[in-house]
mmCIF file of C-alpha atoms in Angstrom:
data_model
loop_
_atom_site.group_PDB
_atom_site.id
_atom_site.type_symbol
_atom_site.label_atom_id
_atom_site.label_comp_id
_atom_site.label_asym_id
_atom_site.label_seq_id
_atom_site.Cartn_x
_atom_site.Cartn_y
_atom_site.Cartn_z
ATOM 1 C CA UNK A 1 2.060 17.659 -27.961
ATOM 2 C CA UNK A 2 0.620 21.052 -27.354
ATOM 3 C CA UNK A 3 1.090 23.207 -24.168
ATOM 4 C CA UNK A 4 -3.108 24.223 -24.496
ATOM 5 C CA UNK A 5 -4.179 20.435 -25.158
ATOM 6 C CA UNK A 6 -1.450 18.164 -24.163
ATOM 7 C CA UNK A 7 -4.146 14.787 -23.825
ATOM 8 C CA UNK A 8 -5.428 15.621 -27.090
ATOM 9 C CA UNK A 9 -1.964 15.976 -28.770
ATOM 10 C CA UNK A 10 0.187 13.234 -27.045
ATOM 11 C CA UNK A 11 1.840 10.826 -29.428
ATOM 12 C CA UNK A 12 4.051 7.857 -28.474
ATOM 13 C CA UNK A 13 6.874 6.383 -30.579
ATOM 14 C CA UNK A 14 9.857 5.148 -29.948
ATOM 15 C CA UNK A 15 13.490 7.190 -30.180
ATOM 16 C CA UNK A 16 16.156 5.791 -31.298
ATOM 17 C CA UNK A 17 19.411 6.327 -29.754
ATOM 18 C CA UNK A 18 21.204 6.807 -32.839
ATOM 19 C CA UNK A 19 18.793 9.452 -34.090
ATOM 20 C CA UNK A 20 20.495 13.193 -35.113
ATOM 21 C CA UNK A 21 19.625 15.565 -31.955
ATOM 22 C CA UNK A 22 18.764 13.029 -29.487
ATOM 23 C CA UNK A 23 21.388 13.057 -26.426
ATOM 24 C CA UNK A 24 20.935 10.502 -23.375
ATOM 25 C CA UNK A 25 22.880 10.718 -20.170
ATOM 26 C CA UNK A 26 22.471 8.156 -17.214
ATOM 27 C CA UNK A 27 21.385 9.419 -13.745
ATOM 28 C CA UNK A 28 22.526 7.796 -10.577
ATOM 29 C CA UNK A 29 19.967 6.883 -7.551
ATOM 30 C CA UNK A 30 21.857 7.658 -4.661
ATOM 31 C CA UNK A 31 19.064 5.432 -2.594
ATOM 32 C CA UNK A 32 19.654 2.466 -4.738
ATOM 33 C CA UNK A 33 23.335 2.981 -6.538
ATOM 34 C CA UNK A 34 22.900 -0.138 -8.976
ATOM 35 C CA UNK A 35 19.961 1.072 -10.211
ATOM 36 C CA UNK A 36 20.354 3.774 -12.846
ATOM 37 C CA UNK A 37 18.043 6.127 -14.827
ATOM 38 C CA UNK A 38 17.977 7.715 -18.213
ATOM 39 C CA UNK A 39 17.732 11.116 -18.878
ATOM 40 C CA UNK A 40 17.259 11.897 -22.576
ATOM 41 C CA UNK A 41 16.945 15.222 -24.247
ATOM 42 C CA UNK A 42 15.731 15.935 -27.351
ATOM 43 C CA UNK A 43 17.030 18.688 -30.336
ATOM 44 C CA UNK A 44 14.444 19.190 -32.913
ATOM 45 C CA UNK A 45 14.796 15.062 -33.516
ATOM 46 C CA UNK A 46 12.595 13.616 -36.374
ATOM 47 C CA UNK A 47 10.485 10.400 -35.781
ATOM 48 C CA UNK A 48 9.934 7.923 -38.801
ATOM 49 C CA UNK A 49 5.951 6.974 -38.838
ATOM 50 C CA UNK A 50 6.662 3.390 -38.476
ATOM 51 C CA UNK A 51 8.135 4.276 -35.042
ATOM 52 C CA UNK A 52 4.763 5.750 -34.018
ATOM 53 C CA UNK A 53 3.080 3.878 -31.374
ATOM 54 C CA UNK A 54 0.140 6.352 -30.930
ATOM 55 C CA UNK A 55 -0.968 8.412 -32.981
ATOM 56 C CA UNK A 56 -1.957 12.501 -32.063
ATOM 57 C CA UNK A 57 -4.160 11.872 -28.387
ATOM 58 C CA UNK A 58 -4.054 8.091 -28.379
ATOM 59 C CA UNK A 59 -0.069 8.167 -26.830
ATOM 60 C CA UNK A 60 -2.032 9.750 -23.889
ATOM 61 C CA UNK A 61 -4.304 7.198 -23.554
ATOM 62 C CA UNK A 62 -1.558 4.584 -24.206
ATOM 63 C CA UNK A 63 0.562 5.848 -21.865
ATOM 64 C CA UNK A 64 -1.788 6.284 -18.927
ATOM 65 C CA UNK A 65 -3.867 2.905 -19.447
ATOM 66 C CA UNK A 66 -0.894 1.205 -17.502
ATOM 67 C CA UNK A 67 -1.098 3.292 -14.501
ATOM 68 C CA UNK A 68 -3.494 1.305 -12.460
ATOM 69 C CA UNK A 69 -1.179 -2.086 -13.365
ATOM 70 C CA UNK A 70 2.031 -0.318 -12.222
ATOM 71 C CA UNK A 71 0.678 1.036 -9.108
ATOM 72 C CA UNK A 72 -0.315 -2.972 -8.310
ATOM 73 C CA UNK A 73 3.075 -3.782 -8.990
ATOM 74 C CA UNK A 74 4.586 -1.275 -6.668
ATOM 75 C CA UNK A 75 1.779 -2.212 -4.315
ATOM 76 C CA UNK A 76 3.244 -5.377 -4.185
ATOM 77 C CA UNK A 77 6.931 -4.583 -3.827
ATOM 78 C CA UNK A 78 5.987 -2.552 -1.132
ATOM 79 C CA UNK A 79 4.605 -4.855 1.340
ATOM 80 C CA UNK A 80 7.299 -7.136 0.159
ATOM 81 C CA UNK A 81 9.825 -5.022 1.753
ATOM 82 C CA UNK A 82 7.569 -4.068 4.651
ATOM 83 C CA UNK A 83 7.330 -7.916 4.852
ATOM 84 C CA UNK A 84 10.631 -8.739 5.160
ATOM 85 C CA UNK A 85 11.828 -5.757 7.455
ATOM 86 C CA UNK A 86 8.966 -6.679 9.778
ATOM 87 C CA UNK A 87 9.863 -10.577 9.633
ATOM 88 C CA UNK A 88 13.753 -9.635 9.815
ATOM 89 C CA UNK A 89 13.013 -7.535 12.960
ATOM 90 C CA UNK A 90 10.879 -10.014 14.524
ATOM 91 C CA UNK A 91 13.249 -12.826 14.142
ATOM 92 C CA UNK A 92 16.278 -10.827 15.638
ATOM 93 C CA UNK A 93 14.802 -9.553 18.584
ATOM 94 C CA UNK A 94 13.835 -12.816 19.687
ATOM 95 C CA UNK A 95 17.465 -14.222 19.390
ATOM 96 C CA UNK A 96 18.935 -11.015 20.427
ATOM 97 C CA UNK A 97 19.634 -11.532 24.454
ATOM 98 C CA UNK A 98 20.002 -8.188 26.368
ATOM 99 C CA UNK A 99 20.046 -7.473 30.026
ATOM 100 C CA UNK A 100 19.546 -11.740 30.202
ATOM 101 C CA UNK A 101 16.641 -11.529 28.090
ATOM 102 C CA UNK A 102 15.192 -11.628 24.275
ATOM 103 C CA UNK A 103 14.764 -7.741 22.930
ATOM 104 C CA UNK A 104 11.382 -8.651 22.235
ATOM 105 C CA UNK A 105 10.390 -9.259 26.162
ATOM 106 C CA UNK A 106 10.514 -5.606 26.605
ATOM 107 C CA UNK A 107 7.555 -4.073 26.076
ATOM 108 C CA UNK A 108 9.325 -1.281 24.559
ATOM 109 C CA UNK A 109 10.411 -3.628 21.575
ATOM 110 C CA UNK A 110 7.687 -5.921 21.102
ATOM 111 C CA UNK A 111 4.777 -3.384 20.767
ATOM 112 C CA UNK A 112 5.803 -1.612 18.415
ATOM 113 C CA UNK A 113 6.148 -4.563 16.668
ATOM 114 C CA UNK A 114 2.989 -5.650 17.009
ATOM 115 C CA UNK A 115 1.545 -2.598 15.642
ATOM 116 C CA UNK A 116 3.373 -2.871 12.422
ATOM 117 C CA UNK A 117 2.197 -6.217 11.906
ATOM 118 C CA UNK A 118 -1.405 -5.531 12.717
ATOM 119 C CA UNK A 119 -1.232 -2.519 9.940
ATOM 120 C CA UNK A 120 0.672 -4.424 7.375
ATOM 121 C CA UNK A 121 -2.072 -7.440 7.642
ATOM 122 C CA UNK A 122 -4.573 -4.981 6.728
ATOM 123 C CA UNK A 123 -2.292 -2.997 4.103
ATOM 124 C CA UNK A 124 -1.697 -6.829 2.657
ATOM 125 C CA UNK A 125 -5.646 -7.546 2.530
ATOM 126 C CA UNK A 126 -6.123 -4.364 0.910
ATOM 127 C CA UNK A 127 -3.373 -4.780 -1.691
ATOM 128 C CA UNK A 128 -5.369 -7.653 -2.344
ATOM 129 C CA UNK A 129 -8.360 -6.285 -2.778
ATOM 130 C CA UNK A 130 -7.086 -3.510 -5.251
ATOM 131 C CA UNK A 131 -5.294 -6.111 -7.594
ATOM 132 C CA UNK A 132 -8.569 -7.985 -8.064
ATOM 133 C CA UNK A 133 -10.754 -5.049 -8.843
ATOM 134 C CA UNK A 134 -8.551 -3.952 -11.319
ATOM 135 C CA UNK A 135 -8.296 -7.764 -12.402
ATOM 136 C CA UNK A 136 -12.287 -7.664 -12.727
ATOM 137 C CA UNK A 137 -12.434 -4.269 -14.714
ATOM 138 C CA UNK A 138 -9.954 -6.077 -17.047
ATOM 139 C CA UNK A 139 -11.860 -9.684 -16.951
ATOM 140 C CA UNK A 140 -15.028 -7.742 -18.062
ATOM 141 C CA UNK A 141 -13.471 -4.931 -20.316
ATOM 142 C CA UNK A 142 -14.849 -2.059 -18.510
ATOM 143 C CA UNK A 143 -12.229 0.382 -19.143
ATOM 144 C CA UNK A 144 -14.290 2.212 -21.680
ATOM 145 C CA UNK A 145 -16.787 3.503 -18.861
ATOM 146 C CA UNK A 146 -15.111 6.414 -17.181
ATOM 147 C CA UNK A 147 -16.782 5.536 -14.002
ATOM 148 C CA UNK A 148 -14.820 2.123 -13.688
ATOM 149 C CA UNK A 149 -11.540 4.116 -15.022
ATOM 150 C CA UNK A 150 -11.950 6.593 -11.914
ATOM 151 C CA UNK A 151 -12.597 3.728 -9.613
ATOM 152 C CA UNK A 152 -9.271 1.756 -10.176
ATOM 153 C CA UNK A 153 -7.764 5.162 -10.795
ATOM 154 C CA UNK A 154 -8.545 5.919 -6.975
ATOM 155 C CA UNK A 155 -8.755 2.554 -5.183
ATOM 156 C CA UNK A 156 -5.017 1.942 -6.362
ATOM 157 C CA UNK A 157 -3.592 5.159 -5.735
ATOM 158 C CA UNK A 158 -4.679 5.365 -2.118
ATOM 159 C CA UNK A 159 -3.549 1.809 -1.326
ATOM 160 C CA UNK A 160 0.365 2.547 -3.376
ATOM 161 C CA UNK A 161 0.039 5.381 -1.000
ATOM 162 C CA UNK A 162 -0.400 3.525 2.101
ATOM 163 C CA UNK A 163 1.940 0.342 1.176
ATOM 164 C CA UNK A 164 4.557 2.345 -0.329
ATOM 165 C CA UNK A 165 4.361 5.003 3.196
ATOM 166 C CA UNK A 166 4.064 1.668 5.146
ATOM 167 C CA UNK A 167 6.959 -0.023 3.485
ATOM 168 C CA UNK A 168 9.481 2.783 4.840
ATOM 169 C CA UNK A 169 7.876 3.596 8.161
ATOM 170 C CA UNK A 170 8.145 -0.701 9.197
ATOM 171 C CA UNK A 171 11.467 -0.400 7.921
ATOM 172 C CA UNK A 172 12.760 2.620 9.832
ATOM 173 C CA UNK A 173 11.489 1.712 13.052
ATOM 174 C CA UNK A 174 12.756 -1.771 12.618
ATOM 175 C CA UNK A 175 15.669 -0.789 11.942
ATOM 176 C CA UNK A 176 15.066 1.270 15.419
ATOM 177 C CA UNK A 177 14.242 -1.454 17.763
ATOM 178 C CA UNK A 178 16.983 -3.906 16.247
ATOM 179 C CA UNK A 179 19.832 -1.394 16.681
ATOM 180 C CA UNK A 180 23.238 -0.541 15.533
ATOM 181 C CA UNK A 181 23.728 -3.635 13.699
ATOM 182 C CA UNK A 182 20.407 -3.266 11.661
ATOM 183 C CA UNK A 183 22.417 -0.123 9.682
ATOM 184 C CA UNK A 184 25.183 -2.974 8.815
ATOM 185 C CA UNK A 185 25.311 -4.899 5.697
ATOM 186 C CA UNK A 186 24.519 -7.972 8.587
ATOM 187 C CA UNK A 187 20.773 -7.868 8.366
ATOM 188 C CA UNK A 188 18.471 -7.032 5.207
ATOM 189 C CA UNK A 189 16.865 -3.827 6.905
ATOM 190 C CA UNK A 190 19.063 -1.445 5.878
ATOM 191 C CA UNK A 191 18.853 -1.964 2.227
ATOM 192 C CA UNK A 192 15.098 -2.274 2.539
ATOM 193 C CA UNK A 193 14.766 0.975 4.200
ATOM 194 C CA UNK A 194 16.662 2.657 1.004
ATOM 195 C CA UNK A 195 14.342 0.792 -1.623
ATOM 196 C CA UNK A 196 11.645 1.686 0.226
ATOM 197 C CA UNK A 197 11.966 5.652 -0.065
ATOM 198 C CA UNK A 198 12.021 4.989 -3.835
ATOM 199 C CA UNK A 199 9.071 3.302 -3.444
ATOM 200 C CA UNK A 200 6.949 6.503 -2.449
ATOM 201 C CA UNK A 201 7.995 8.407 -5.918
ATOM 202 C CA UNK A 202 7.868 5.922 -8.206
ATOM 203 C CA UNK A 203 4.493 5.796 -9.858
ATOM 204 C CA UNK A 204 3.514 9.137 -8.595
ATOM 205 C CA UNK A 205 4.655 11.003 -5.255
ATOM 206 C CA UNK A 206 2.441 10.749 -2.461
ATOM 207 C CA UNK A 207 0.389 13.871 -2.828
ATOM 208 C CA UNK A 208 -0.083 12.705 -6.405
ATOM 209 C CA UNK A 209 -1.700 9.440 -5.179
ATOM 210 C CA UNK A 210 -3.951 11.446 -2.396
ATOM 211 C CA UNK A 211 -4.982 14.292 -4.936
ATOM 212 C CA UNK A 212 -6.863 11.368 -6.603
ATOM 213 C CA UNK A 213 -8.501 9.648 -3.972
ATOM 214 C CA UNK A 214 -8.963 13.314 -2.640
ATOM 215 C CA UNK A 215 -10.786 13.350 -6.232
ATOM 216 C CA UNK A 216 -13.045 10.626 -6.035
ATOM 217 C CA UNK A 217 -14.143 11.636 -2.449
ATOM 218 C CA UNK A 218 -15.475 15.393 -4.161
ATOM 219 C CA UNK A 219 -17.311 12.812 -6.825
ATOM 220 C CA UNK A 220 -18.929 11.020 -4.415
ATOM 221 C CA UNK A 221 -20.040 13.956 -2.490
ATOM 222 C CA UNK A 222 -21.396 15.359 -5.388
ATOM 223 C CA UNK A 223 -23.958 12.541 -5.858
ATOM 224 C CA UNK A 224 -25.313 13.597 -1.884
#
């Protein structure tokens, strides 16, 4: 593509590994250590047209079409993990016994709890919401009118942004109120807590999912 018109130049094909001048290395996730990344540079490496997937501008469009579908999926993966940190947490402190009682009879335990659960019901509900406008807009094949584009474009952002941020907040102060062993390999929360800072990149970093919805609040005032 071109640096002054890179949406109007983007192709997509697929690279070969075995093609002269392409070099891939692995990169390690130190948050998740069995998941693994490529990196893969390219030296002046020539594509054969049958490996062209989009042609000059349309790889843009190809490419970015699936945004609003990923940022579902991670939607969903999210409260997942907020899910079962908030379950796992719940379920300990009430078998835990301290000073002769369950952790979650102290006030100090069981309200924060409550909290969590009260946000992640609405983050759920709203995850909900997002999956079936998209699932509309696809039903009724609006994804030619910009307006509908923008719409999903913003609506899924901001809620990724809230499940994915709610995901690792529910699982760090879980892993708070249940204690010491909650950083073991003996409960689930640990783990979660990890996957869950991936969660907030992947798809777009935060500010990239609040610069659109910050986006579709200036079109909105604009119509004022």
């Amino acid at each position: 593509s071109e640096i002054s018109d890179p949406r109007g130049t983007m192709y997509q094909a697929i690279a070969e590994r075995e093609y002269e001048g392409l070099i891939t290395n692995r990169l390690g996730i130190q948050s998740i250590p069995r998941v693994q990344i490529g990196q893969t540079l390219f030296n002046s490496v020539k594509i054969p047209r049958e490996n062209i997937l989009g042609n000059k501008g349309q790889g843009y469009k190809n490419l970015f079409s699936g945004l609003v579908a990923e940022r579902c999926s991670i939607i969903g993966s999210s409260l997942g993990i907020a899910w079962l940190t908030a379950v796992s947490g719940l379920i300990y402190t009430n078998l835990r016994v301290q000073f002769g009682r369950p952790l979650y009879d102290f006030q100090g335990v069981s309200l924060p709890q409550a909290q969590n659960f009260t946000e992640l019901m609405a983050a759920t509900e709203l995850g909900f919401k997002s999956a079936s406008e998209y699932n509309k807009t696809v039903e009724r094949k609006h994804f030619d009118q910009q307006k509908f584009v923008k719409y999903n474009a913003a609506f899924s952002s901001g809620t990724k942004y809230l499940a994915s941020h709610l995901a690792h907040k529910i699982s760090y102060e879980t892993q708070q109120l249940c204690g010491g062993i909650a950083f073991t390999d003996n409960l689930r929360i640990d783990k979660a807590l990890e996957v869950a800072k991936v969660q907030e990149i992947i798809g777009g970093a935060r500010n990239i999912q609040l610069d659109l919805v910050s986006r579709a609040i200036k079109d909105m005032i604009s119509l004022l």
